[in-house]
Every structure is written in structure tokens, then in C-alpha cells.
Coordinates of C-alpha atoms in Angstrom, one line a residue:
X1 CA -20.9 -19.7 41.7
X2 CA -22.4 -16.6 41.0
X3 CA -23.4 -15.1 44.2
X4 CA -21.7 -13.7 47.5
X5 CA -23.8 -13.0 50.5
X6 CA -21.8 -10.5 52.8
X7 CA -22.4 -10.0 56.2
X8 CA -20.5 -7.5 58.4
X9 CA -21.1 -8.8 61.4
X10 CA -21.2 -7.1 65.2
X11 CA -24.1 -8.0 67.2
X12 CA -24.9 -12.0 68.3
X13 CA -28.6 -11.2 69.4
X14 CA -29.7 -11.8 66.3
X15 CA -27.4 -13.5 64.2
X16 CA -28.6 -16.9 65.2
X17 CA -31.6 -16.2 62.7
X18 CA -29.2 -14.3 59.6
X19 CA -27.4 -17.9 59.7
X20 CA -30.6 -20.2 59.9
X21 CA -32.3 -18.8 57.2
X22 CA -29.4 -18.9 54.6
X23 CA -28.9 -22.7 55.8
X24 CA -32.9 -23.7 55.1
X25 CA -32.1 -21.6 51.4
X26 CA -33.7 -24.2 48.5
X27 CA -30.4 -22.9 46.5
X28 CA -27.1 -23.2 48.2
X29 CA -25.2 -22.0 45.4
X30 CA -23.6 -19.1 47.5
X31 CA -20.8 -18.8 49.7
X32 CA -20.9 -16.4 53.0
X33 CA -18.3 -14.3 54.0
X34 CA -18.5 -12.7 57.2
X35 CA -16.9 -9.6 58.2
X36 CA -16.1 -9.4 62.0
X37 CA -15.9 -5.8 63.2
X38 CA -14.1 -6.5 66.5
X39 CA -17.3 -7.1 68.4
X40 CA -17.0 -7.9 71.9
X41 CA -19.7 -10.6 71.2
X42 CA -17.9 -13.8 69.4
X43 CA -19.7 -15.5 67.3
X44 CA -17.4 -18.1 66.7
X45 CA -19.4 -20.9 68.9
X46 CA -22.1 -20.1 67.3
X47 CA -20.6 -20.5 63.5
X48 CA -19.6 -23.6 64.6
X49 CA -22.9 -25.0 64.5
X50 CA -23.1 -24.0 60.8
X51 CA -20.1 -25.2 59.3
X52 CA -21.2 -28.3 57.9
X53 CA -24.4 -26.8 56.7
X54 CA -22.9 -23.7 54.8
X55 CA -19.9 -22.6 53.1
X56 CA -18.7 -19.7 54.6
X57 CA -15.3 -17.9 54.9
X58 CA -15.2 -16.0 58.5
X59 CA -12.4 -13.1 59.3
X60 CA -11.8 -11.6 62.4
X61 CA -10.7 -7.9 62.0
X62 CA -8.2 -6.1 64.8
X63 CA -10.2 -2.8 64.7
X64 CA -14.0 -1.3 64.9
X65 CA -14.1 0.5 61.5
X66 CA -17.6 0.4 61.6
X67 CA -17.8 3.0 64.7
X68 CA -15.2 5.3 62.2
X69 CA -16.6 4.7 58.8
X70 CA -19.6 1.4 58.4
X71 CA -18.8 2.3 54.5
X72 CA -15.2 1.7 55.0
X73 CA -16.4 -1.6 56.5
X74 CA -18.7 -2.7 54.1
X75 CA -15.8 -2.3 51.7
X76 CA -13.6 -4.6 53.8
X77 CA -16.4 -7.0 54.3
X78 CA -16.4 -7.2 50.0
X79 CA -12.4 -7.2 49.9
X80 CA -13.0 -11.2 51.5
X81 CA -15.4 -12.4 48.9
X82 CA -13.5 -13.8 45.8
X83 CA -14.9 -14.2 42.0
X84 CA -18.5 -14.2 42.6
X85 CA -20.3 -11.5 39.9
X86 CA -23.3 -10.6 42.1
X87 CA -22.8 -9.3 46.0
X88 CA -25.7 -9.2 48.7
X89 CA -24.8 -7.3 52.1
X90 CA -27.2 -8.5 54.5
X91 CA -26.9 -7.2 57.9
X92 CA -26.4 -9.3 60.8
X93 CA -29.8 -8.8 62.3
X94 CA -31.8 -9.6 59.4
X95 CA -33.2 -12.9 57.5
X96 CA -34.0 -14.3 54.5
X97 CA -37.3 -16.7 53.4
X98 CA -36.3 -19.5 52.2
X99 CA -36.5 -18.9 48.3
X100 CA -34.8 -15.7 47.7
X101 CA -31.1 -17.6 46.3
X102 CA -33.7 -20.1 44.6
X103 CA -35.2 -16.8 43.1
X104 CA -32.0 -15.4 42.0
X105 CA -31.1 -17.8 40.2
X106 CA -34.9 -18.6 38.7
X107 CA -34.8 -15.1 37.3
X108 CA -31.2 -14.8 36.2
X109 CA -31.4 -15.1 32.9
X110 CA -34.7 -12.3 32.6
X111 CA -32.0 -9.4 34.6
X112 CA -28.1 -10.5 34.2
X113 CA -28.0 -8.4 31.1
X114 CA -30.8 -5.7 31.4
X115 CA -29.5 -4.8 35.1
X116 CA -27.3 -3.8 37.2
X117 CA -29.3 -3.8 40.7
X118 CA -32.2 -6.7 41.9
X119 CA -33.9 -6.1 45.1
X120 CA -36.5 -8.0 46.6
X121 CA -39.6 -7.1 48.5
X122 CA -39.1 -6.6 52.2
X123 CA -41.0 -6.9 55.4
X124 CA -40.1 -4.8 58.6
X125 CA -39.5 -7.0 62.0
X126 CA -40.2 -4.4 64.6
X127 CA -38.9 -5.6 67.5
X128 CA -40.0 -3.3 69.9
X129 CA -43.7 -3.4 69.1
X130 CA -43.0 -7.3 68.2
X131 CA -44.8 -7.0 64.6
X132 CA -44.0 -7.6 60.9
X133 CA -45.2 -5.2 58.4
X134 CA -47.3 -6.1 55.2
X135 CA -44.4 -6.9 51.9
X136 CA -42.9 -3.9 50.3
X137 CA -44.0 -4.4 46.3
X138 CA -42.1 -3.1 43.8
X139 CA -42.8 -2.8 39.9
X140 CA -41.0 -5.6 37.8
X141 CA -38.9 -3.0 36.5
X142 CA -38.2 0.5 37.8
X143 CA -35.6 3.7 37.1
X144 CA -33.6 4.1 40.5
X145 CA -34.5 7.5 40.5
X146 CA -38.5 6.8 40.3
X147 CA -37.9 4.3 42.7
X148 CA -36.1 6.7 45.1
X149 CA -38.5 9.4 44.4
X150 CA -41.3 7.4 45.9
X151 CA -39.0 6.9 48.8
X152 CA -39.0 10.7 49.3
X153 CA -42.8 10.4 49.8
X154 CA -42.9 7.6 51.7
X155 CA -44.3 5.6 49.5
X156 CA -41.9 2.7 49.9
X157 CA -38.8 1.8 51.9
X158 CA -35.7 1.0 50.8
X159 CA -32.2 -0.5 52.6
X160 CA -29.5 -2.3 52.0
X161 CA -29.8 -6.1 53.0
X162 CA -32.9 -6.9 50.4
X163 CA -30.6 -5.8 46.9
X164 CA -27.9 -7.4 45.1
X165 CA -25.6 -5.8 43.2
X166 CA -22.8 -6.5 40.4
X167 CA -19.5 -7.1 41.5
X168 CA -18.4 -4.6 38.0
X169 CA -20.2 -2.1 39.0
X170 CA -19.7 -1.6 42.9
X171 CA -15.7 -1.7 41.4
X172 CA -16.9 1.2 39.0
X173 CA -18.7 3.4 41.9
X174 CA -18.5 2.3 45.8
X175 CA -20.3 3.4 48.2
X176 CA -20.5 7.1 49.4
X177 CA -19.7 8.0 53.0
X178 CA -22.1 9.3 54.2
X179 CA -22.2 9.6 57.9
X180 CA -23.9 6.3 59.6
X181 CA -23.7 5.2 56.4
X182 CA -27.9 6.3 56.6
X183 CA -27.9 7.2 52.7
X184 CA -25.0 5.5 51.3
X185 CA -27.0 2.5 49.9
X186 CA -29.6 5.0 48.7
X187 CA -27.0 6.7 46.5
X188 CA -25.4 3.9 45.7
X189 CA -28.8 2.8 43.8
X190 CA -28.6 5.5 42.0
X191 CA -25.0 5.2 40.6
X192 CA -24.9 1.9 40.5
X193 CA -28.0 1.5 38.5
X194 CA -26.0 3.7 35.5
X195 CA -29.2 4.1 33.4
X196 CA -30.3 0.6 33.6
X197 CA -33.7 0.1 35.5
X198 CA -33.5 -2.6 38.7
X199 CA -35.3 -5.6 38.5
X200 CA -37.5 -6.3 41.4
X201 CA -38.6 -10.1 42.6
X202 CA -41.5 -9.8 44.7
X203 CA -42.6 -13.4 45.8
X204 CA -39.4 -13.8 48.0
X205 CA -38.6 -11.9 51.1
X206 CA -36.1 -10.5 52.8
X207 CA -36.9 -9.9 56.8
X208 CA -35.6 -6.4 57.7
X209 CA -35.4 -5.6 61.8
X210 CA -35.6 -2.3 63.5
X211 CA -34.1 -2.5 66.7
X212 CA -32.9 -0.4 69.4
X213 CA -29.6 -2.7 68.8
X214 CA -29.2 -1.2 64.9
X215 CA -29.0 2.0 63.6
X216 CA -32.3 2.1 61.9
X217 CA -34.1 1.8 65.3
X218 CA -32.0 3.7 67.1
X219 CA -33.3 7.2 69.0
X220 CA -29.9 8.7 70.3
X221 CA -28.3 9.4 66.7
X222 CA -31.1 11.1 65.0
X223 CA -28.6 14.5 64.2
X224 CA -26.0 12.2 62.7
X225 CA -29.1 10.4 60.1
X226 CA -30.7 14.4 59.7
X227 CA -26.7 15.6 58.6
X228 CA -26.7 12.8 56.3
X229 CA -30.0 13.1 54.9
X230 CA -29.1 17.0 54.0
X231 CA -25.4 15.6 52.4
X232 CA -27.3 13.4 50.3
X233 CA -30.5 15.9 49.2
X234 CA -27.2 18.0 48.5
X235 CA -25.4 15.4 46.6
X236 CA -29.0 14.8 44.4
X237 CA -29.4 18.8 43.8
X238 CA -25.6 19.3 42.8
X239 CA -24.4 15.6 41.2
X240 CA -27.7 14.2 40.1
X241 CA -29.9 16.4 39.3
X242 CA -29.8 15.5 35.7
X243 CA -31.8 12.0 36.7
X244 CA -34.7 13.8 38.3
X245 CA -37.4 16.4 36.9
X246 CA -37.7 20.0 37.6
X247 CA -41.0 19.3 39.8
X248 CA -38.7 16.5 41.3
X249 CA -35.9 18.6 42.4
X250 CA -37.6 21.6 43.4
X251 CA -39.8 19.5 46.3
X252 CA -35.9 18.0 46.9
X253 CA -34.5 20.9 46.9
X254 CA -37.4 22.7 49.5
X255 CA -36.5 19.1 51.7
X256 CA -33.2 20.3 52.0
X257 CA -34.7 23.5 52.9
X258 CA -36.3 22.8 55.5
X259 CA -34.0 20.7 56.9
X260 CA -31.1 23.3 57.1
X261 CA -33.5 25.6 58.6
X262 CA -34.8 23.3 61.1
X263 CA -31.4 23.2 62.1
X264 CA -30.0 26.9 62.2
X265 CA -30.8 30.3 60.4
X266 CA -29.2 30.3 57.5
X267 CA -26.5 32.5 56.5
X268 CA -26.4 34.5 53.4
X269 CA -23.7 32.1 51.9
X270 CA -26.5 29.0 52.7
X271 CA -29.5 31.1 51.1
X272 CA -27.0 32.1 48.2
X273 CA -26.5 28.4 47.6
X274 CA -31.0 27.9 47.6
X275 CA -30.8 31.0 45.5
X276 CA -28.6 29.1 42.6
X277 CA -30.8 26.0 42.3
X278 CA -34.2 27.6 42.2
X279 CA -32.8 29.2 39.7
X280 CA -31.6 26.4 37.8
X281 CA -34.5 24.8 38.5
X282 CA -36.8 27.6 37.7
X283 CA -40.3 28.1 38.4
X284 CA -41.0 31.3 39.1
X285 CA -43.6 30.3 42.1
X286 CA -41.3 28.4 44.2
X287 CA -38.5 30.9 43.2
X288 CA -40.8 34.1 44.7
X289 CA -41.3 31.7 48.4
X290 CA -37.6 31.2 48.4
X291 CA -37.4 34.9 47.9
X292 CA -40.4 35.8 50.8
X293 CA -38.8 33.7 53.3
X294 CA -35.3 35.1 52.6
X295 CA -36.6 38.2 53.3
X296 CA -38.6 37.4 56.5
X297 CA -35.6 35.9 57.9
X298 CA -33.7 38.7 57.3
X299 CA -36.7 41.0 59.0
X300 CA -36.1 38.2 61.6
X301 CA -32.7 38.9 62.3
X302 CA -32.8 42.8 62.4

């Protein structure tokens, strides 16, 4: 068996429909594993009604990690899966259509060599507004830095619960913790992807919901998803900048910017820092608007 499909599990609301989609998979060469995160809601009942249909391996954990570190979590959630070489995290709210094992394993031979990262195209469940967006495309094959890049100008999405991974290489890298864990799977794409392009399958779908019940639809933690957003434009500008172009990392770089200032004025040790990486990334246009606004925010604060 080559694959493990992870779920770290909390909420019940919508679980019912995580679990019925894998069990109406064309392929059931996978095994589940399912990572409880102490949740108040047991799900046990409802496993019950699956355990003749899939082969799953379920483990109750004593403490909520995920409120501490969902990273930390994840990792745990991956310490139960055994041998399996390729690992999906899909997130207890969201489903699967019906081909996307069938697919896997259709196209294995094309990517298990050439990649390190699949995804597949993705359609947003919004439960609030109660509709499903159009499929998220992506090109056959695609650098993870190209393919984040177009993410910076929302010009795609990107999450967790529609890739699969290599066992190897999450061993080689983890996951960053970022806080929420809002851009941990974004920079794990790019690490994990370690110069090889991911290979995309677009006619399967996974179903990903935004929800007042899941981080991504959630209103009353947008400082925590801003502070990680900054970490990771930080991370890009000081560990990756090699992957990305000089036009690339300046409109990064002016991101990060913006989002520090949108926070506080910044202090001479914070402009210092914009001051290095203009630099580094020199154009002498953006450089002189780094320079003009230091200098009206210093006016500012006389």
C-alpha cells in the first residue's frame, strides 16, 4: 500500500461527509489513520458505522495539542501511519470525489520519480453562503515557487487537505510552526518540493469547507493569520529568497511592508531590516520609496 490519508480529527459536524467520501473511493488501496485531538465531540459512534467499509487505525490523544501547536499535531497525526511512501492530511471537515485514490494511483507511474508533491484541483464549500466555487486548475507541472507566487496575487488558492506528499521528504523537512499553522503547509511546498516541480491532477477533486467551525472561516483570529503571514513573507525574504526573482521579492518584500506598518510604526531597527533587502534586492526605484516613506515617517514622528 502506498498511500496514508491522515486525518486529525476535532469537530463531528462534519466528519460524517470526510468518512463517506473515502468509503465510495473507486480505489481503496489506503488505510486512514485518524488523529483525535481530545475533542469533546466523540466520534467513536460514528466510526463505527465505517469499520467494515474502511481500514482505518483510530487513536485517542489525552491532550489538545492542536489549541498549542496544530503543527505539533499534524506531526502526531503522521507518527500513527506506518510504511506507506505517500501521506495526505485531509482535514476533518472536508471531502473527497470519488476518483482522487483511483487517480493517484492512475498517474503514479507519470510523478513517483519526477516529484515530490501532487495536489489536486479544489473546490471551496462555503458554508455560510451555502455555495461551491468553480475547480481550482493547475498546470500539469509547476515550480512551488511559481505556483506560490500566483497565490500572492490571488490567482489561485492553495491548502493543505488537496496535496500528497512523500513520506522521505516530510522526514527530510516538517512542517514550520507557524502560528495557526496559517502558512505552514504553504512553506512546506516549498521545501518539500526541493527543486522538483509538483504534479497537479485536475479531473479529481478535493471539497475544501470554510466554516465559522475551522480556522479558514473563522473572523475572531485574523491578528494571529496577519502575524503568521508576516513570519512567513519573512521566512521567503531571509531563507528563500534564492527560489524567487528580484521583481518577485521586492512586491514580497513591500507585502511585508505593508503589513508591519499596518500594524505599528516601525522602529529604526524594523526599517534597518527593509533597508538590507532592498538593497539586496536592488532596484533603485523601489529602493528611493523605501527611502521617501522612511523619511515621512520619521517627519511623522517629530
Amino acid at each position: 500500500m502506498k498511500l496514508a490519508i491522515i486525518i486529525p480529527y476535532f469537530k463531528i459536524t462534519y466528519f460524517n461527509d470526510t468518512l463517506q467520501s473515502l468509503s465510495n473511493q473507486t480505489n481503496k488501496n489506503f488505510k486512514v489513520y485518524i488523529g483525535d485531538d481530545a475533542s469533546p465531540e466523540d466520534p467513536k459512534q460514528l466510526l463505527d458505522k465505517y469499520k467494515t467499509i474502511l481500514d482505518y487505525k483510530y487513536q485517542r490523544f489525552r491532550s489538545n495539542l492542536g489549541s498549542i501547536s496544530l503543527v505539533q499535531q499534524w506531526e502526531r497525526c503522521i507518527a500513527l501511519s506506518e510504511s506507506e511512501e505517500w501521506l495526505m492530511i485531509l482535514g476533518d471537515d472536508d471531502y473527497l470525489d470519488e476518483s482522487v485514490v483511483a487517480s493517484f494511483y492512475d498517474n503514479y507511474n507519470v510523478f513517483s520519480q519526477s516529484s515530490n508533491l501532487l495536489r489536486y484541483s479544489s473546490k471551496l464549500l462555503n458554508t455560510t453562503t451555502n455555495t461551491i466555487s468553480s475547480a481550482y486548475l493547475h498546470p500539469i507541472w509547476e515550480d512551488a515557487k511559481t505556483s506560490y507566487y500566483r497565490k500572492v496575487n490571488s490567482l489561485t488558492r492553495s491548502s493543505l487537505s488537496e496535496h500528497i506528499f512523500k513520506r522521505d521528504i516530510y522526514n527530510e523537512f516538517g512542517f514550520k510552526n507557524f502560528p495557526l499553522a496559517w502558512n505552514s503547509d504553504d512553506c512546506a511546498w516549498l521545501d518539500f518540493s526541493n527543486n522538483k516541480p509538483i504534479y497537479s491532477i485536475n479531473d479529481s477533486i478535493v471539497f475544501v469547507r470554510i466554516s465559522d467551525l475551522n480556522i479558514s472561516g473563522k473572523t475572531d483570529n485574523l491578528e494571529l493569520k496577519q502575524k503568521s503571514q508576516l513570519s512567513f513573507y519573512k521566512y521567503i525574504i531571509t531563507k528563500k529568497h534564492n527560489l524567487f526573482s528580484r521583481d518577485e521579492l521586492l512586491v514580497i518584500l513591500r507585502r511585508y511592508e505593508i503589513g508591519k506598518t499596518n500594524i505599528k510604526k516601525l522602529s529604526v531597527s524594523e526599517w534597518f531590516f527593509l533597508f538590507v533587502y532592498y538593497l539586496k534586492f536592488f532596484k533603485i526605484k523601489p529602493l528611493k520609496k523605501m527611502f521617501k516613506r522612511f523619511f515621512k515617517s520619521i517627519i511623522n514622528k517629530a
